[in-house]
């Protein structure tokens, strides 16, 4: 049982970390970090992510308990291939989102937490967490996905502060998309085995 927990945590961490690379949430994290201290920004990100991903694993775990595993693998494969395409398309902050992040006043934790909560609803990291929770333990998936997202956003803040805005965006985008395609193909092979 503990091995299953560790596997779910590690897999969820890796998938969500990759999904978050180049995502608009990273851009928001960077924008907030230029306005507020790093620790309150990370606390706000962590709280919002923990709540959104708890809802996600609840949905995914419920679906996993009611649907046959072969069909879940097939849907998950299609979802991961779509996430790869979504990642290649890229994510940008809209002018409105950027202005909100720049003009926010008051508590940094509340401002960041609220913005991240709303930005993550329906985002690919939420959908990836739902997908992972259909096949893995809910707690390991929740913990890994939350830590993966916070780690990716923390990395964006640190690297962004060190290098300015000169991040190798194309390399990150292509690498993340390739990993999603690999996960998608792996799940597709698993689905074909289970359904035949």
mmCIF file of C-alpha atoms in Angstrom:
data_model
loop_
_atom_site.group_PDB
_atom_site.id
_atom_site.type_symbol
_atom_site.label_atom_id
_atom_site.label_comp_id
_atom_site.label_asym_id
_atom_site.label_seq_id
_atom_site.Cartn_x
_atom_site.Cartn_y
_atom_site.Cartn_z
ATOM 1 C CA UNK A 1 0.000 0.000 0.000
ATOM 2 C CA UNK A 2 2.831 2.404 0.861
ATOM 3 C CA UNK A 3 4.483 1.593 -2.488
ATOM 4 C CA UNK A 4 1.247 2.534 -4.276
ATOM 5 C CA UNK A 5 1.137 5.819 -2.363
ATOM 6 C CA UNK A 6 4.744 6.631 -3.278
ATOM 7 C CA UNK A 7 4.174 5.684 -6.927
ATOM 8 C CA UNK A 8 1.033 7.863 -7.133
ATOM 9 C CA UNK A 9 2.845 10.758 -5.453
ATOM 10 C CA UNK A 10 5.935 10.522 -7.689
ATOM 11 C CA UNK A 11 3.951 10.102 -10.914
ATOM 12 C CA UNK A 12 1.572 12.964 -10.063
ATOM 13 C CA UNK A 13 4.472 15.206 -9.078
ATOM 14 C CA UNK A 14 6.263 14.538 -12.374
ATOM 15 C CA UNK A 15 3.206 14.928 -14.595
ATOM 16 C CA UNK A 16 1.957 18.124 -12.970
ATOM 17 C CA UNK A 17 5.449 19.632 -12.763
ATOM 18 C CA UNK A 18 5.798 19.085 -16.520
ATOM 19 C CA UNK A 19 2.255 20.332 -17.198
ATOM 20 C CA UNK A 20 2.965 23.529 -15.316
ATOM 21 C CA UNK A 21 6.107 24.367 -17.322
ATOM 22 C CA UNK A 22 5.281 27.316 -19.541
ATOM 23 C CA UNK A 23 1.711 27.483 -18.193
ATOM 24 C CA UNK A 24 0.043 30.824 -17.520
ATOM 25 C CA UNK A 25 0.173 30.050 -13.795
ATOM 26 C CA UNK A 26 3.958 30.286 -13.947
ATOM 27 C CA UNK A 27 3.651 33.678 -15.615
ATOM 28 C CA UNK A 28 1.236 34.756 -12.881
ATOM 29 C CA UNK A 29 3.650 33.508 -10.211
ATOM 30 C CA UNK A 30 6.437 35.561 -11.759
ATOM 31 C CA UNK A 31 4.227 38.647 -11.976
ATOM 32 C CA UNK A 32 3.102 38.340 -8.359
ATOM 33 C CA UNK A 33 6.693 37.729 -7.224
ATOM 34 C CA UNK A 34 7.757 41.059 -8.704
ATOM 35 C CA UNK A 35 5.102 42.755 -6.573
ATOM 36 C CA UNK A 36 5.131 40.730 -3.328
ATOM 37 C CA UNK A 37 7.664 38.799 -1.286
ATOM 38 C CA UNK A 38 8.295 35.242 -2.457
ATOM 39 C CA UNK A 39 7.038 33.405 0.661
ATOM 40 C CA UNK A 40 3.495 34.894 0.685
ATOM 41 C CA UNK A 41 3.253 34.244 -3.068
ATOM 42 C CA UNK A 42 4.209 30.590 -2.557
ATOM 43 C CA UNK A 43 1.772 30.234 0.363
ATOM 44 C CA UNK A 44 -1.055 31.609 -1.781
ATOM 45 C CA UNK A 45 -0.123 29.265 -4.653
ATOM 46 C CA UNK A 46 0.067 26.275 -2.297
ATOM 47 C CA UNK A 47 -3.324 26.897 -0.655
ATOM 48 C CA UNK A 48 -5.117 27.489 -3.974
ATOM 49 C CA UNK A 49 -3.472 24.484 -5.598
ATOM 50 C CA UNK A 50 -4.246 22.210 -2.649
ATOM 51 C CA UNK A 51 -7.943 23.129 -2.798
ATOM 52 C CA UNK A 52 -8.295 22.845 -6.594
ATOM 53 C CA UNK A 53 -6.418 19.550 -6.697
ATOM 54 C CA UNK A 54 -8.456 18.137 -3.802
ATOM 55 C CA UNK A 55 -11.595 18.754 -5.857
ATOM 56 C CA UNK A 56 -9.833 17.254 -8.900
ATOM 57 C CA UNK A 57 -8.841 14.021 -7.157
ATOM 58 C CA UNK A 58 -12.348 13.712 -5.741
ATOM 59 C CA UNK A 59 -13.793 13.860 -9.255
ATOM 60 C CA UNK A 60 -11.130 11.544 -10.683
ATOM 61 C CA UNK A 61 -11.313 9.015 -7.882
ATOM 62 C CA UNK A 62 -15.106 8.878 -8.184
ATOM 63 C CA UNK A 63 -14.861 8.300 -11.932
ATOM 64 C CA UNK A 64 -12.180 5.647 -11.422
ATOM 65 C CA UNK A 65 -14.403 3.739 -9.011
ATOM 66 C CA UNK A 66 -17.351 3.648 -11.422
ATOM 67 C CA UNK A 67 -15.788 3.184 -14.890
ATOM 68 C CA UNK A 68 -13.926 0.135 -16.304
ATOM 69 C CA UNK A 69 -10.130 0.583 -16.240
ATOM 70 C CA UNK A 70 -9.645 -0.090 -19.962
ATOM 71 C CA UNK A 71 -11.909 2.784 -20.921
ATOM 72 C CA UNK A 72 -10.305 5.025 -18.292
ATOM 73 C CA UNK A 73 -6.877 4.282 -19.800
ATOM 74 C CA UNK A 74 -8.185 5.108 -23.279
ATOM 75 C CA UNK A 75 -9.712 8.418 -22.166
ATOM 76 C CA UNK A 76 -6.561 9.219 -20.174
ATOM 77 C CA UNK A 77 -4.395 8.494 -23.243
ATOM 78 C CA UNK A 78 -6.474 10.823 -25.393
ATOM 79 C CA UNK A 79 -6.374 13.468 -22.651
ATOM 80 C CA UNK A 80 -2.579 13.295 -22.343
ATOM 81 C CA UNK A 81 -2.132 13.526 -26.124
ATOM 82 C CA UNK A 82 -4.427 16.577 -26.062
ATOM 83 C CA UNK A 83 -2.382 18.048 -23.175
ATOM 84 C CA UNK A 84 0.712 17.649 -25.380
ATOM 85 C CA UNK A 85 -0.966 19.635 -28.165
ATOM 86 C CA UNK A 86 -2.234 22.206 -25.641
ATOM 87 C CA UNK A 87 1.304 22.618 -24.316
ATOM 88 C CA UNK A 88 2.674 23.187 -27.829
ATOM 89 C CA UNK A 89 0.018 25.834 -28.419
ATOM 90 C CA UNK A 90 1.320 27.628 -25.345
ATOM 91 C CA UNK A 91 -0.304 29.714 -22.648
ATOM 92 C CA UNK A 92 -0.139 33.451 -22.247
ATOM 93 C CA UNK A 93 -1.533 35.807 -19.661
ATOM 94 C CA UNK A 94 -4.250 37.988 -21.076
ATOM 95 C CA UNK A 95 -3.835 41.722 -20.612
ATOM 96 C CA UNK A 96 -6.669 41.629 -18.084
ATOM 97 C CA UNK A 97 -5.004 38.838 -16.051
ATOM 98 C CA UNK A 98 -1.683 40.682 -16.111
ATOM 99 C CA UNK A 99 -3.286 43.958 -15.001
ATOM 100 C CA UNK A 100 -5.092 42.214 -12.121
ATOM 101 C CA UNK A 101 -1.833 40.658 -10.937
ATOM 102 C CA UNK A 102 -0.007 43.981 -11.190
ATOM 103 C CA UNK A 103 -2.598 46.177 -9.438
ATOM 104 C CA UNK A 104 -3.596 43.831 -6.627
ATOM 105 C CA UNK A 105 -3.354 45.359 -3.171
ATOM 106 C CA UNK A 106 -4.004 43.999 0.297
ATOM 107 C CA UNK A 107 -2.986 40.604 1.553
ATOM 108 C CA UNK A 108 -0.560 38.928 -0.836
ATOM 109 C CA UNK A 109 -1.656 35.438 0.258
ATOM 110 C CA UNK A 110 -5.346 36.187 -0.392
ATOM 111 C CA UNK A 111 -4.647 37.956 -3.682
ATOM 112 C CA UNK A 112 -2.375 35.223 -5.026
ATOM 113 C CA UNK A 113 -4.548 32.406 -3.669
ATOM 114 C CA UNK A 114 -7.718 33.836 -5.183
ATOM 115 C CA UNK A 115 -6.108 34.507 -8.556
ATOM 116 C CA UNK A 116 -4.542 31.041 -8.724
ATOM 117 C CA UNK A 117 -7.737 29.300 -7.641
ATOM 118 C CA UNK A 118 -9.705 30.948 -10.445
ATOM 119 C CA UNK A 119 -6.928 30.463 -13.028
ATOM 120 C CA UNK A 120 -6.614 26.743 -12.281
ATOM 121 C CA UNK A 121 -10.311 25.894 -12.636
ATOM 122 C CA UNK A 122 -10.537 23.912 -15.880
ATOM 123 C CA UNK A 123 -6.810 24.313 -16.572
ATOM 124 C CA UNK A 124 -4.755 21.419 -17.947
ATOM 125 C CA UNK A 125 -3.172 20.768 -14.538
ATOM 126 C CA UNK A 126 -6.632 20.319 -13.016
ATOM 127 C CA UNK A 127 -7.665 18.013 -15.863
ATOM 128 C CA UNK A 128 -4.392 16.065 -15.621
ATOM 129 C CA UNK A 129 -4.952 15.615 -11.871
ATOM 130 C CA UNK A 130 -8.475 14.296 -12.502
ATOM 131 C CA UNK A 131 -7.044 11.893 -15.095
ATOM 132 C CA UNK A 132 -4.323 10.640 -12.735
ATOM 133 C CA UNK A 133 -6.780 10.186 -9.853
ATOM 134 C CA UNK A 134 -8.928 7.818 -11.933
ATOM 135 C CA UNK A 135 -6.163 5.213 -11.731
ATOM 136 C CA UNK A 136 -4.090 6.013 -8.658
ATOM 137 C CA UNK A 137 -4.740 6.579 -4.973
ATOM 138 C CA UNK A 138 -6.399 9.897 -4.272
ATOM 139 C CA UNK A 139 -4.086 11.027 -1.467
ATOM 140 C CA UNK A 140 -0.828 10.306 -3.314
ATOM 141 C CA UNK A 141 -2.211 11.946 -6.447
ATOM 142 C CA UNK A 142 -3.349 15.008 -4.492
ATOM 143 C CA UNK A 143 -0.058 15.359 -2.633
ATOM 144 C CA UNK A 144 2.112 14.797 -5.707
ATOM 145 C CA UNK A 145 0.092 17.098 -7.957
ATOM 146 C CA UNK A 146 0.051 19.882 -5.380
ATOM 147 C CA UNK A 147 3.794 19.621 -4.725
ATOM 148 C CA UNK A 148 4.539 19.371 -8.456
ATOM 149 C CA UNK A 149 2.684 22.563 -9.236
ATOM 150 C CA UNK A 150 4.160 24.510 -6.338
ATOM 151 C CA UNK A 151 7.668 23.301 -7.272
ATOM 152 C CA UNK A 152 7.222 24.365 -10.910
ATOM 153 C CA UNK A 153 5.929 27.791 -9.897
ATOM 154 C CA UNK A 154 8.705 28.222 -7.322
ATOM 155 C CA UNK A 155 11.241 27.290 -10.008
ATOM 156 C CA UNK A 156 9.724 29.919 -12.319
ATOM 157 C CA UNK A 157 10.040 32.555 -9.611
ATOM 158 C CA UNK A 158 13.664 31.674 -8.778
ATOM 159 C CA UNK A 159 14.842 31.286 -12.376
ATOM 160 C CA UNK A 160 12.847 34.334 -13.431
ATOM 161 C CA UNK A 161 14.521 36.445 -10.798
ATOM 162 C CA UNK A 162 17.972 35.126 -11.700
ATOM 163 C CA UNK A 163 17.651 35.321 -15.472
ATOM 164 C CA UNK A 164 15.016 37.978 -15.927
ATOM 165 C CA UNK A 165 12.492 37.029 -18.600
ATOM 166 C CA UNK A 166 14.982 35.271 -20.883
ATOM 167 C CA UNK A 167 13.832 31.700 -20.225
ATOM 168 C CA UNK A 168 14.241 29.137 -23.038
ATOM 169 C CA UNK A 169 10.468 29.079 -23.625
ATOM 170 C CA UNK A 170 10.530 26.969 -26.800
ATOM 171 C CA UNK A 171 12.735 24.263 -25.284
ATOM 172 C CA UNK A 172 10.499 24.072 -22.213
ATOM 173 C CA UNK A 173 7.358 23.961 -24.362
ATOM 174 C CA UNK A 174 8.654 21.194 -26.670
ATOM 175 C CA UNK A 175 10.067 19.123 -23.811
ATOM 176 C CA UNK A 176 6.826 19.284 -21.830
ATOM 177 C CA UNK A 177 4.747 18.436 -24.920
ATOM 178 C CA UNK A 178 6.992 15.450 -25.694
ATOM 179 C CA UNK A 179 6.580 14.092 -22.171
ATOM 180 C CA UNK A 180 2.794 14.369 -22.435
ATOM 181 C CA UNK A 181 2.851 12.485 -25.742
ATOM 182 C CA UNK A 182 5.019 9.750 -24.170
ATOM 183 C CA UNK A 183 2.555 9.410 -21.264
ATOM 184 C CA UNK A 184 -0.335 9.402 -23.762
ATOM 185 C CA UNK A 185 1.174 6.656 -25.925
ATOM 186 C CA UNK A 186 1.991 4.579 -22.848
ATOM 187 C CA UNK A 187 -1.608 4.863 -21.616
ATOM 188 C CA UNK A 188 -2.931 4.097 -25.119
ATOM 189 C CA UNK A 189 -0.918 0.867 -25.254
ATOM 190 C CA UNK A 190 -2.208 -0.024 -21.780
ATOM 191 C CA UNK A 191 -5.810 0.676 -22.883
ATOM 192 C CA UNK A 192 -5.470 -1.470 -26.013
ATOM 193 C CA UNK A 193 -4.131 -4.358 -23.924
ATOM 194 C CA UNK A 194 -7.018 -4.103 -21.462
ATOM 195 C CA UNK A 195 -9.740 -3.697 -24.089
ATOM 196 C CA UNK A 196 -8.633 -6.575 -26.348
#
